[in-house]
């Protein structure tokens, strides 16, 4: 069942769990996240970043939409980190049911103006919008957009931002970073700040870059107002670690022998996230 991002997250907010948003970069990963979500009966957000859609090609969209419609669990197709108004409109035209406009690196007023403009267009056609306030860190050059230092989301600014833009969900910066943490950097979530923001704003909150934060912190965030958690690095690392192992056998050449064990490795990590977020079995609520 294909649904909008806000229909998906309203139920999650009411029942205090988080829906995993898994980034997919190819068909094999798409099939893996769909399969594990059905096995776990978990709602799913298929997240596709502009770099990923560039890699996949726009022609993949009818297949993604068809797969989402056919799924036995509710699925939203989400544009991750839309950078411009034009990019978001293109995604809506391509069939995305949820879009993110990331103006977090802009000055506050410009972020408000850009996000409000996107909300007006997206809501006209029933597509939900995620905005971002504060800056999520990044760990290395391979990570998605982000700052070298984290600027934590200010609760009062969050209230103003949600009111003035009309966003359906808000990505906040409370101590996560995109990418995989180097061993000398210790991730730590400000759960008190999360609770403060959650008490102040009434839209579901989104966590980006939670790949290396301790499970206990992420689990607590998922029951404290965070209703969407983006997972990209963790599942890709699992997929390609297995790929390196499998490809050690240099006789292999057929994707149907190389990819299935990689998908299994991705699914094992995804299953653990689904359980951690409290999303297993929640498909029946829709
Ligand atoms: Zn992100």
mmCIF file of C-alpha atoms and ligand atoms in Angstrom:
data_model
loop_
_atom_site.group_PDB
_atom_site.id
_atom_site.type_symbol
_atom_site.label_atom_id
_atom_site.label_comp_id
_atom_site.label_asym_id
_atom_site.label_seq_id
_atom_site.Cartn_x
_atom_site.Cartn_y
_atom_site.Cartn_z
ATOM 1 C CA UNK A 1 0.000 0.000 0.000
ATOM 2 C CA UNK A 2 1.444 3.341 -1.081
ATOM 3 C CA UNK A 3 0.596 6.221 1.265
ATOM 4 C CA UNK A 4 1.771 9.733 2.032
ATOM 5 C CA UNK A 5 4.504 10.401 4.550
ATOM 6 C CA UNK A 6 2.176 12.227 6.932
ATOM 7 C CA UNK A 7 -0.428 9.427 6.891
ATOM 8 C CA UNK A 8 2.376 7.032 7.734
ATOM 9 C CA UNK A 9 3.831 9.130 10.565
ATOM 10 C CA UNK A 10 0.566 10.285 12.158
ATOM 11 C CA UNK A 11 -0.071 6.680 13.193
ATOM 12 C CA UNK A 12 3.518 6.310 14.400
ATOM 13 C CA UNK A 13 3.191 9.482 16.502
ATOM 14 C CA UNK A 14 -0.055 8.276 18.046
ATOM 15 C CA UNK A 15 1.481 4.927 18.943
ATOM 16 C CA UNK A 16 4.977 6.148 19.938
ATOM 17 C CA UNK A 17 7.202 4.281 17.518
ATOM 18 C CA UNK A 18 9.498 5.301 14.664
ATOM 19 C CA UNK A 19 9.249 4.234 11.030
ATOM 20 C CA UNK A 20 12.613 3.388 9.467
ATOM 21 C CA UNK A 21 13.501 5.368 6.348
ATOM 22 C CA UNK A 22 15.921 3.133 4.484
ATOM 23 C CA UNK A 23 17.947 4.722 1.683
ATOM 24 C CA UNK A 24 18.129 2.561 -1.421
ATOM 25 C CA UNK A 25 20.651 3.050 -4.188
ATOM 26 C CA UNK A 26 19.834 0.133 -6.432
ATOM 27 C CA UNK A 27 17.202 -2.466 -7.215
ATOM 28 C CA UNK A 28 18.783 -5.142 -5.046
ATOM 29 C CA UNK A 29 18.632 -2.916 -1.953
ATOM 30 C CA UNK A 30 15.074 -1.852 -2.792
ATOM 31 C CA UNK A 31 13.959 -5.489 -2.869
ATOM 32 C CA UNK A 32 15.797 -6.219 0.375
ATOM 33 C CA UNK A 33 14.138 -3.415 2.376
ATOM 34 C CA UNK A 34 10.714 -4.325 0.992
ATOM 35 C CA UNK A 35 11.200 -8.003 1.842
ATOM 36 C CA UNK A 36 12.352 -7.408 5.418
ATOM 37 C CA UNK A 37 9.559 -4.868 6.066
ATOM 38 C CA UNK A 38 6.991 -7.436 4.914
ATOM 39 C CA UNK A 39 8.599 -10.176 7.002
ATOM 40 C CA UNK A 40 8.525 -7.936 10.070
ATOM 41 C CA UNK A 41 5.142 -6.394 9.135
ATOM 42 C CA UNK A 42 6.692 -2.966 9.616
ATOM 43 C CA UNK A 43 5.624 0.233 7.851
ATOM 44 C CA UNK A 44 8.379 1.458 5.533
ATOM 45 C CA UNK A 45 9.756 4.671 4.115
ATOM 46 C CA UNK A 46 11.769 4.114 0.952
ATOM 47 C CA UNK A 47 14.184 7.048 1.013
ATOM 48 C CA UNK A 48 15.902 8.120 -2.173
ATOM 49 C CA UNK A 49 18.501 10.896 -2.105
ATOM 50 C CA UNK A 50 19.027 13.066 -5.221
ATOM 51 C CA UNK A 51 22.416 11.351 -5.720
ATOM 52 C CA UNK A 52 20.653 7.997 -5.551
ATOM 53 C CA UNK A 53 17.949 8.941 -8.056
ATOM 54 C CA UNK A 54 20.741 10.194 -10.326
ATOM 55 C CA UNK A 55 22.373 6.777 -10.030
ATOM 56 C CA UNK A 56 19.121 4.841 -10.480
ATOM 57 C CA UNK A 57 17.673 7.023 -13.244
ATOM 58 C CA UNK A 58 14.158 8.509 -13.098
ATOM 59 C CA UNK A 59 12.786 5.581 -15.116
ATOM 60 C CA UNK A 60 13.022 3.450 -11.993
ATOM 61 C CA UNK A 61 10.146 5.375 -10.384
ATOM 62 C CA UNK A 62 7.210 3.468 -11.957
ATOM 63 C CA UNK A 63 8.762 0.251 -10.591
ATOM 64 C CA UNK A 64 9.252 1.700 -7.120
ATOM 65 C CA UNK A 65 5.649 2.939 -7.097
ATOM 66 C CA UNK A 66 4.355 -0.433 -8.304
ATOM 67 C CA UNK A 67 6.402 -2.289 -5.669
ATOM 68 C CA UNK A 68 5.095 0.027 -2.931
ATOM 69 C CA UNK A 69 1.479 -0.453 -4.065
ATOM 70 C CA UNK A 70 1.887 -4.198 -4.086
ATOM 71 C CA UNK A 71 3.556 -4.362 -0.652
ATOM 72 C CA UNK A 72 1.612 -5.955 2.197
ATOM 73 C CA UNK A 73 2.756 -3.108 4.471
ATOM 74 C CA UNK A 74 2.192 0.679 4.187
ATOM 75 C CA UNK A 75 4.987 2.361 2.221
ATOM 76 C CA UNK A 76 5.855 6.011 1.569
ATOM 77 C CA UNK A 77 8.340 7.018 -1.116
ATOM 78 C CA UNK A 78 10.422 9.868 0.237
ATOM 79 C CA UNK A 79 12.847 12.327 -1.348
ATOM 80 C CA UNK A 80 15.768 12.556 1.078
ATOM 81 C CA UNK A 81 17.466 15.975 1.319
ATOM 82 C CA UNK A 82 15.782 17.795 -1.544
ATOM 83 C CA UNK A 83 18.005 20.823 -2.092
ATOM 84 C CA UNK A 84 15.901 23.110 -4.271
ATOM 85 C CA UNK A 85 12.272 23.933 -5.063
ATOM 86 C CA UNK A 86 12.769 22.578 -8.604
ATOM 87 C CA UNK A 87 14.196 19.283 -7.339
ATOM 88 C CA UNK A 88 11.208 18.791 -5.062
ATOM 89 C CA UNK A 89 8.697 19.490 -7.853
ATOM 90 C CA UNK A 90 10.485 17.004 -10.077
ATOM 91 C CA UNK A 91 10.208 14.389 -7.319
ATOM 92 C CA UNK A 92 6.493 15.064 -6.862
ATOM 93 C CA UNK A 93 5.997 14.702 -10.603
ATOM 94 C CA UNK A 94 7.971 11.441 -10.446
ATOM 95 C CA UNK A 95 5.585 9.959 -7.877
ATOM 96 C CA UNK A 96 7.202 10.574 -4.492
ATOM 97 C CA UNK A 97 4.560 10.766 -1.724
ATOM 98 C CA UNK A 98 6.794 12.605 0.715
ATOM 99 C CA UNK A 99 9.589 15.111 0.196
ATOM 100 C CA UNK A 100 12.250 16.719 2.289
ATOM 101 C CA UNK A 101 13.399 20.247 1.619
ATOM 102 C CA UNK A 102 16.656 20.822 3.433
ATOM 103 C CA UNK A 103 17.222 24.522 3.965
ATOM 104 C CA UNK A 104 19.079 23.931 7.223
ATOM 105 C CA UNK A 105 22.314 25.459 5.953
ATOM 106 C CA UNK A 106 20.467 28.685 5.014
ATOM 107 C CA UNK A 107 19.842 31.607 7.379
ATOM 108 C CA UNK A 108 16.616 31.038 9.383
ATOM 109 C CA UNK A 109 14.419 33.440 7.356
ATOM 110 C CA UNK A 110 15.560 31.943 4.044
ATOM 111 C CA UNK A 111 14.956 28.427 5.332
ATOM 112 C CA UNK A 112 11.422 29.465 6.371
ATOM 113 C CA UNK A 113 10.712 31.077 2.984
ATOM 114 C CA UNK A 114 11.979 28.127 0.911
ATOM 115 C CA UNK A 115 10.253 25.519 3.075
ATOM 116 C CA UNK A 116 6.925 27.406 3.101
ATOM 117 C CA UNK A 117 7.027 27.633 -0.706
ATOM 118 C CA UNK A 118 7.634 23.881 -0.989
ATOM 119 C CA UNK A 119 4.831 23.128 1.498
ATOM 120 C CA UNK A 120 2.351 25.205 -0.497
ATOM 121 C CA UNK A 121 3.101 23.295 -3.710
ATOM 122 C CA UNK A 122 3.358 19.831 -2.140
ATOM 123 C CA UNK A 123 0.187 20.107 -0.065
ATOM 124 C CA UNK A 124 -1.762 21.138 -3.177
ATOM 125 C CA UNK A 125 -1.187 17.613 -4.494
ATOM 126 C CA UNK A 126 -1.335 15.681 -1.196
ATOM 127 C CA UNK A 127 2.399 15.197 -0.723
ATOM 128 C CA UNK A 128 3.848 15.696 2.755
ATOM 129 C CA UNK A 129 6.919 17.752 3.570
ATOM 130 C CA UNK A 130 9.823 17.341 5.973
ATOM 131 C CA UNK A 131 11.836 20.439 6.859
ATOM 132 C CA UNK A 132 15.058 20.669 8.810
ATOM 133 C CA UNK A 133 16.193 23.039 11.509
ATOM 134 C CA UNK A 134 19.617 22.979 13.093
ATOM 135 C CA UNK A 135 22.518 21.251 11.388
ATOM 136 C CA UNK A 136 23.205 17.559 11.598
ATOM 137 C CA UNK A 137 26.926 16.819 11.635
ATOM 138 C CA UNK A 138 28.844 14.764 9.135
ATOM 139 C CA UNK A 139 31.624 12.322 9.819
ATOM 140 C CA UNK A 140 33.529 12.170 6.548
ATOM 141 C CA UNK A 141 33.569 13.311 2.938
ATOM 142 C CA UNK A 142 31.359 10.394 1.914
ATOM 143 C CA UNK A 143 28.540 11.388 4.244
ATOM 144 C CA UNK A 144 25.492 13.311 3.059
ATOM 145 C CA UNK A 145 25.254 17.048 3.502
ATOM 146 C CA UNK A 146 26.035 18.263 6.959
ATOM 147 C CA UNK A 147 28.238 20.572 8.912
ATOM 148 C CA UNK A 148 31.529 19.764 10.572
ATOM 149 C CA UNK A 149 30.036 20.922 13.846
ATOM 150 C CA UNK A 150 26.497 20.252 15.004
ATOM 151 C CA UNK A 151 24.233 23.272 15.604
ATOM 152 C CA UNK A 152 21.567 21.968 17.959
ATOM 153 C CA UNK A 153 17.927 22.739 17.183
ATOM 154 C CA UNK A 154 16.514 25.504 19.368
ATOM 155 C CA UNK A 155 13.038 24.576 20.701
ATOM 156 C CA UNK A 156 11.610 28.118 20.368
ATOM 157 C CA UNK A 157 12.891 28.378 16.789
ATOM 158 C CA UNK A 158 11.332 24.978 16.058
ATOM 159 C CA UNK A 159 7.905 26.238 17.161
ATOM 160 C CA UNK A 160 8.196 29.332 14.949
ATOM 161 C CA UNK A 161 9.505 27.275 12.023
ATOM 162 C CA UNK A 162 6.660 24.747 12.130
ATOM 163 C CA UNK A 163 4.021 27.494 12.487
ATOM 164 C CA UNK A 164 5.346 29.635 9.665
ATOM 165 C CA UNK A 165 6.109 26.844 7.169
ATOM 166 C CA UNK A 166 3.298 24.354 7.785
ATOM 167 C CA UNK A 167 5.700 21.378 7.537
ATOM 168 C CA UNK A 168 4.321 17.925 8.328
ATOM 169 C CA UNK A 169 7.505 16.672 9.980
ATOM 170 C CA UNK A 170 10.681 18.259 11.271
ATOM 171 C CA UNK A 171 14.228 16.919 11.164
ATOM 172 C CA UNK A 172 16.118 18.091 14.224
ATOM 173 C CA UNK A 173 19.743 18.201 15.291
ATOM 174 C CA UNK A 174 20.177 16.669 18.738
ATOM 175 C CA UNK A 175 23.604 15.084 18.387
ATOM 176 C CA UNK A 176 23.628 12.758 15.392
ATOM 177 C CA UNK A 177 25.927 12.861 12.390
ATOM 178 C CA UNK A 178 25.575 11.543 8.858
ATOM 179 C CA UNK A 179 27.881 8.677 7.974
ATOM 180 C CA UNK A 180 29.875 6.309 10.145
ATOM 181 C CA UNK A 181 31.662 7.622 13.234
ATOM 182 C CA UNK A 182 35.444 7.371 13.357
ATOM 183 C CA UNK A 183 36.561 5.514 16.488
ATOM 184 C CA UNK A 184 37.895 8.675 18.175
ATOM 185 C CA UNK A 185 34.540 10.500 18.014
ATOM 186 C CA UNK A 186 31.884 9.616 20.568
ATOM 187 C CA UNK A 187 28.269 10.136 19.497
ATOM 188 C CA UNK A 188 25.858 11.309 22.153
ATOM 189 C CA UNK A 189 22.190 12.226 21.851
ATOM 190 C CA UNK A 190 20.740 15.110 23.837
ATOM 191 C CA UNK A 191 17.554 13.341 24.893
ATOM 192 C CA UNK A 192 16.543 16.216 27.194
ATOM 193 C CA UNK A 193 16.617 18.566 24.216
ATOM 194 C CA UNK A 194 14.514 16.069 22.241
ATOM 195 C CA UNK A 195 11.880 15.997 24.988
ATOM 196 C CA UNK A 196 11.853 19.791 25.123
ATOM 197 C CA UNK A 197 11.328 20.082 21.354
ATOM 198 C CA UNK A 198 8.716 17.309 21.384
ATOM 199 C CA UNK A 199 6.738 19.089 24.091
ATOM 200 C CA UNK A 200 6.875 22.365 22.159
ATOM 201 C CA UNK A 201 5.947 21.286 18.619
ATOM 202 C CA UNK A 202 3.107 19.016 17.570
ATOM 203 C CA UNK A 203 4.522 17.476 14.362
ATOM 204 C CA UNK A 204 6.403 14.155 14.259
ATOM 205 C CA UNK A 205 10.173 14.601 14.613
ATOM 206 C CA UNK A 206 12.818 13.042 12.394
ATOM 207 C CA UNK A 207 16.293 11.800 13.243
ATOM 208 C CA UNK A 208 19.016 11.755 10.589
ATOM 209 C CA UNK A 209 22.469 10.285 10.913
ATOM 210 C CA UNK A 210 21.730 7.866 13.741
ATOM 211 C CA UNK A 211 23.905 5.088 12.333
ATOM 212 C CA UNK A 212 26.421 4.883 15.176
ATOM 213 C CA UNK A 213 24.522 6.210 18.161
ATOM 214 C CA UNK A 214 24.091 3.637 20.946
ATOM 215 C CA UNK A 215 20.980 1.475 20.568
ATOM 216 C CA UNK A 216 19.659 2.471 23.985
ATOM 217 C CA UNK A 217 19.647 6.184 23.020
ATOM 218 C CA UNK A 218 18.037 5.561 19.640
ATOM 219 C CA UNK A 219 15.413 3.301 21.201
ATOM 220 C CA UNK A 220 14.568 5.997 23.720
ATOM 221 C CA UNK A 221 14.363 8.649 20.990
ATOM 222 C CA UNK A 222 11.911 6.431 19.085
ATOM 223 C CA UNK A 223 9.544 6.479 22.037
ATOM 224 C CA UNK A 224 10.106 10.171 22.879
ATOM 225 C CA UNK A 225 8.699 12.003 19.859
ATOM 226 C CA UNK A 226 10.941 10.806 17.021
ATOM 227 C CA UNK A 227 8.723 9.000 14.503
ATOM 228 C CA UNK A 228 11.057 8.647 11.497
ATOM 229 C CA UNK A 229 14.669 7.553 11.642
ATOM 230 C CA UNK A 230 16.880 7.646 8.559
ATOM 231 C CA UNK A 231 19.162 4.694 8.033
ATOM 232 C CA UNK A 232 21.571 4.750 5.136
ATOM 233 C CA UNK A 233 25.207 4.055 6.059
ATOM 234 C CA UNK A 234 24.483 1.091 8.332
ATOM 235 C CA UNK A 235 22.606 -0.977 5.755
ATOM 236 C CA UNK A 236 25.003 -0.117 2.924
ATOM 237 C CA UNK A 237 28.040 -1.049 5.020
ATOM 238 C CA UNK A 238 26.427 -4.436 5.790
ATOM 239 C CA UNK A 239 25.599 -4.980 2.118
ATOM 240 C CA UNK A 240 29.061 -4.167 0.810
ATOM 241 C CA UNK A 241 30.994 -5.903 3.595
ATOM 242 C CA UNK A 242 29.222 -9.075 2.528
ATOM 243 C CA UNK A 243 29.833 -8.215 -1.137
ATOM 244 C CA UNK A 244 33.595 -8.006 -0.516
ATOM 245 C CA UNK A 245 33.516 -11.368 1.207
ATOM 246 C CA UNK A 246 31.476 -13.029 -1.552
ATOM 247 C CA UNK A 247 33.564 -11.503 -4.326
ATOM 248 C CA UNK A 248 36.716 -13.015 -2.836
ATOM 249 C CA UNK A 249 35.687 -15.957 -5.005
ATOM 250 C CA UNK A 250 36.856 -14.512 -8.309
ATOM 251 C CA UNK A 251 34.967 -17.139 -10.310
ATOM 252 C CA UNK A 252 31.636 -15.523 -9.450
ATOM 253 C CA UNK A 253 30.073 -13.263 -12.047
ATOM 254 C CA UNK A 254 26.287 -13.706 -11.923
ATOM 255 C CA UNK A 255 24.359 -11.156 -9.807
ATOM 256 C CA UNK A 256 21.880 -13.875 -8.804
ATOM 257 C CA UNK A 257 24.658 -15.649 -6.931
ATOM 258 C CA UNK A 258 26.458 -12.504 -5.689
ATOM 259 C CA UNK A 259 23.534 -10.355 -4.527
ATOM 260 C CA UNK A 260 21.330 -12.685 -2.416
ATOM 261 C CA UNK A 261 23.848 -13.060 0.467
ATOM 262 C CA UNK A 262 24.399 -9.278 0.381
ATOM 263 C CA UNK A 263 20.650 -8.732 0.642
ATOM 264 C CA UNK A 264 20.524 -11.138 3.596
ATOM 265 C CA UNK A 265 23.246 -9.136 5.346
ATOM 266 C CA UNK A 266 21.362 -5.882 4.718
ATOM 267 C CA UNK A 267 18.112 -7.463 5.917
ATOM 268 C CA UNK A 268 19.689 -8.599 9.189
ATOM 269 C CA UNK A 269 20.745 -5.019 10.020
ATOM 270 C CA UNK A 270 17.408 -3.600 8.853
ATOM 271 C CA UNK A 271 15.512 -6.139 11.006
ATOM 272 C CA UNK A 272 17.480 -5.052 14.062
ATOM 273 C CA UNK A 273 16.593 -1.383 13.346
ATOM 274 C CA UNK A 274 12.912 -2.225 12.864
ATOM 275 C CA UNK A 275 12.874 -3.950 16.269
ATOM 276 C CA UNK A 276 14.812 -1.124 17.927
ATOM 277 C CA UNK A 277 12.401 1.510 16.581
ATOM 278 C CA UNK A 278 9.378 -0.432 17.838
ATOM 279 C CA UNK A 279 8.043 -0.734 14.270
ATOM 280 C CA UNK A 280 7.744 -4.536 14.038
ATOM 281 C CA UNK A 281 4.130 -5.673 13.667
ATOM 282 C CA UNK A 282 2.867 -2.081 13.413
ATOM 283 C CA UNK A 283 1.606 -2.478 9.804
ATOM 284 C CA UNK A 284 -1.689 -3.741 11.214
ATOM 285 C CA UNK A 285 -2.409 -0.276 12.665
ATOM 286 C CA UNK A 286 -2.967 1.137 9.163
HETATM 287 ZN ZN1 LIG B 1 19.994 13.112 6.338
#
